[in-house]
C-alpha angles and dihedrals in degrees: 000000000000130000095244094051097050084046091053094028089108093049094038082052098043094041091053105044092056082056090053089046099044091055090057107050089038078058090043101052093042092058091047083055105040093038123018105048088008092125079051099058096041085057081048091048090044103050089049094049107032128041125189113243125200122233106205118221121246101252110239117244137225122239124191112237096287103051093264100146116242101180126029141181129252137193120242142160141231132208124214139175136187092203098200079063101053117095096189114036095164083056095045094057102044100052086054092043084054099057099034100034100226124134112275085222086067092059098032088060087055088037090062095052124133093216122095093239143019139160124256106183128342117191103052125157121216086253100046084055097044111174098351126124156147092292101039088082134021113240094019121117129186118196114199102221142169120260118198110237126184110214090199100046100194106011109101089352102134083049098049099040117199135242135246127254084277103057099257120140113238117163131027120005086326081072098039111039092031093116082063096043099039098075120202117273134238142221144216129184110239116194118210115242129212097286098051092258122139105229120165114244113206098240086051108121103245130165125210122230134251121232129235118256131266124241134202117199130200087238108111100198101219086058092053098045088056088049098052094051097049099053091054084060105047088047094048087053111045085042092240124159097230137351124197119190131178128193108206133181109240098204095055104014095237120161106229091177138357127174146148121208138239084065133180141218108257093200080069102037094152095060099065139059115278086230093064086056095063124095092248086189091069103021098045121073124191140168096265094201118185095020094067102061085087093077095059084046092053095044081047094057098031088054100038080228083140133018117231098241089049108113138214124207105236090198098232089295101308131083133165114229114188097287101352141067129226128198134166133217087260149044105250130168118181113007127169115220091259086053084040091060099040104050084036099230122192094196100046088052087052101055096030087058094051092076088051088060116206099296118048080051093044088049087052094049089059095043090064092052094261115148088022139072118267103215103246116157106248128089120241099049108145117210093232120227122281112159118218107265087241084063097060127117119221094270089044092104110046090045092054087045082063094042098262124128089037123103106195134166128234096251091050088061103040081051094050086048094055091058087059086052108049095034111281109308124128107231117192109236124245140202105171124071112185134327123228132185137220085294112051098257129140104236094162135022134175119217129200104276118195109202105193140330115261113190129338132281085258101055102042086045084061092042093046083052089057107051086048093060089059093062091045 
C-alpha cells in the first residue's frame, strides 16, 4: 500500500460507506414510494393533474297538448375568478363592466377576495361577452349553461312555475314534477397543461349526460290565451279584485285551460307579489253562492224527493227563516224547480231543500268531491270545508243550499259541473297528459279516471235543461 493511500484510508472508507448508505436508503425510500404507498401518491398525481368536471343535463321542457312548446332553453354564460390566480385585477374588471355595464369597482371588490373562487356575473348572453374568454385573463373562467326561458311570458304561468338561477324547479309543475325535468349530469376528467389551465385532453374517461325528461300538458294553449283574456276583462269591468276560470273536458277531465288573474311573467318572478305565483283554482276556497244550488236540485230529483212540476211559493222575494231572513233579486210567487234554478231564487231553494232534510243534501254534497281533494296532480289543493251534517246548526241547511257554509275551490266545482255534463260521473282532473324522456319515449301517462257515479243519465239530462234556461 502507498503512502498516500494509508494517509487518506479513514476518508476513502468514510467516503465510501455514506455512498453505500446513501444508495440504500435512496433504494429503500423509492421503494417506499413506488411501492409501498405507490397507489397514494398516483391519487396524489392525479388530483394535482386532472380535475372532474361536471357536464349539466339539458333540462327537459314542457309542451301544451299539441306539441306547442311552453317552456324552452337558453344558452347563457357564467364568469368565474380564483383571485389568488389573476395577475391584472383593474383589467379584469374593466373588460366585464364594459360589457356589462356595471360599475369595476363591483367586480374589483370580488377580485380582491381571499377566498379561492367567486362568481363575477351568471346570466350572459354570447354577445354581452364578445371576445372574451378563458385566456383572455389568468385566473378568469366562463361556463357555457342553460337559462330557463318562458316564449309566452304571462300566459299558464301560474300553471308552469318557473325555476331558480340554478335550474331548480320551484313553483307550478317546474316544482312538482322537477325530479322528471332535471335530467342526470355528466362528467368529464380535465388535466391541467403547462400554463395551469384546465384543457380537456380525447383518452380522458368521460360520461354523457342524460336529459331531463319532456312533458306534455292538457293545456291547449289557444284555450288558455282566450281564457286568460277574457277573464281580464271581465275583472277590469266588474272592479274585482281577481277572477280564476278553468275550461275542462267533461268526458276525460282534462283541464284545457286553467288560470287566475291578476297573473305574472314568470321570466321576471321576482318582480312580481308571491301571491300573484300560487294556483289560486285549487289553493283558494270561497263561498260559491248561487252555483251551488245545483247540487240540491240534483239530491231532489235522484232521490224523487219532488216532482218537476211541483211548485214553492217564493213569497214575493222575502221569507223569514228561523233567524234569518232570505230574499231574492226579484219579486217571485209560484215557481217550479226548473223556474227556481233558472231565475236563481233564494227563497224557492230554501223551501224546496227543506223536504230533502240535511242528509240526503249533505250525502250529495259528498258525492260531488266537496269537503275532499280531488287528485288532481299538483301540490297545494286544499280539501274545502264541508261540516258534517250532525254539526249543523238549524239554518245550516238552507245556507248551504245557497251556497253558504261551504268553503270550495274552483276546481271542485269545475269538477262537480263535469259530472252534469257527461251524465253524472265524477271524473279526476287532470293536467298532465303524458311524460316522455331524451328519447322520445313515453315513461309515464294519466288516463281518464272516473271516481264514482253521482246521479243517473235522467236526472242530470233534467238538471243540464235547466242551467241552460238560465242563460237563455
Amino acid at each position: 500500500m502507498t503512502k498516500t493511500y494509508l494517509k487518506y484510508k479513514t476518508r476513502v472508507t468514510f467516503l465510501a460507506g455514506f455512498i453505500l448508505v446513501s444508495w440504500v436508503g435512496l433504494c429503500f425510500r423509492l421503494f417506499q414510494i413506488q411501492v409501498l404507498h405507490g397507489n397514494q401518491y398516483q391519487k396524489k398525481v392525479v388530483q394535482q393533474s386532472q380535475r372532474k368536471q361536471n357536464i349539466p343535463a339539458n333540462r327537459g321542457n314542457i309542451f301544451d297538448r299539441n306539441n306547442k312548446p311552453l317552456t324552452r332553453n337558453i344558452i347563457h354564460y357564467t364568469l368565474t375568478v380564483n383571485p389568488k390566480k389573476v395577475t391584472d385585477k383593474i383589467a379584469l374588471a374593466n373588460a366585464i363592466s364594459e360589457r356589462t355595464g356595471q360599475p369595476a369597482e363591483k367586480y374589483i371588490k370580488k377580485i380582491n377576495s381571499k377566498s379561492n373562487f367567486e362568481y363575477l356575473e351568471r346570466n350572459l348572453q354570447r354577445e354581452t361577452l364578445g371576445l372574451l374568454t378563458d385566456n383572455s385573463f389568468s385566473g378568469l373562467n366562463i361556463e357555457r349553461k342553460y337559462k330557463r326561458y318562458y316564449p309566452h311570458d304571462n300566459i299558464a304561468a301560474q300553471i308552469i312555475g318557473y325555476t331558480n338561477i340554478d335550474d331548480k324547479g320551484i313553483s307550478g309543475i317546474e316544482k312538482d314534477y322537477n325530479s322528471f325535468l332535471m335530467g342526470i349530469p355528466g362528467w368529464v376528467y380535465k388535466t391541467k397543461g403547462l400554463s395551469g389551465k384546465i384543457q380537456h385532453k380525447s383518452g380522458m374517461p368521460f360520461e354523457e349526460p342524460i336529459n331531463g325528461n319532456n312533458i306534455q300538458l292538457t293545456i291547449d294553449l289557444e284555450y288558455q290565451s282566450i281564457l286568460e283574456g277574457e277573464l281580464l276583462r271581465r275583472q277590469k269591468e266588474t272592479n274585482a279584485i281577481s277572477a280564476t276560470g278553468i275550461i275542462m273536458d267533461p268526458q276525460s277531465g282534462e283541464i284545457l285551460a286553467i288560470s287566475s288573474v291578476p297573473g305574472f311573467n314568470n321570466n321576471y318572478f321576482a318582480e312580481s307579489k308571491p301571491e300573484l305565483h300560487r294556483i289560486r283554482a285549487i289553493t283558494d276556497q270561497f263561498e260559491p253562492g248561487s252555483t251551488f244550488k245545483v247540487v240540491s236540485a240534483v239530491a231532489a230529483i235522484q232521490n224523487n224527493d219532488i216532482t218537476l212540476d211541483e211548485e214553492f211559493n217564493c213569497e214575493n222575494g222575502t221569507y223569514q227563516y228561523y233567524t234569518i231572513p232570505i230574499t231574492d233579486h226579484e219579486e217571485y210567487g209560484m215557481l217550479t224547480l226548473p223556474q227556481i234554478i233558472h231565475k236563481s231564487s233564494n227563497v224557492g231553494i230554501v223551501k224546496m231543500v227543506e223536504l230533502l232534510g240535511p242528509k240526503k243534501l249533505y250525502n250529495m254534497c259528498r258525492e260531488f268531491g266537496f269537503g275532499s281533494k280531488t287528485g288532481i296532480t299538483l301540490k297545494g289543493e286544499v280539501a274545502g270545508k264541508l261540516h258534517p251534517h250532525k254539526n249543523w246548526s238549524s239554518v245550516s241547511l238552507g245556507q248551504i243550499a245557497m251556497g253558504h257554509e261551504v268553503g270550495v275551490t274552483a276546481i271542485q266545482i269545475a269538477t262537480a259541473y263535469c259530472a252534469i255534463a257527461n251524465g253524472g260521473y265524477l271524473v279526476k282532473p287532470r293536467l298532465v297528459k303524458q311524460i316522455m324522456n331524451y328519447e322520445n319515449e313515453i315513461i309515464y301517462s294519466e288516463e281518464s279516471t272516473v271516481l264514482r257515479k253521482i246521479a243517473n243519465k235522467e236526472t242530470m239530462t233534467e238538471v243540464r235543461k235547466m242551467l241552460r234556461g238560465v242563460i237563455r
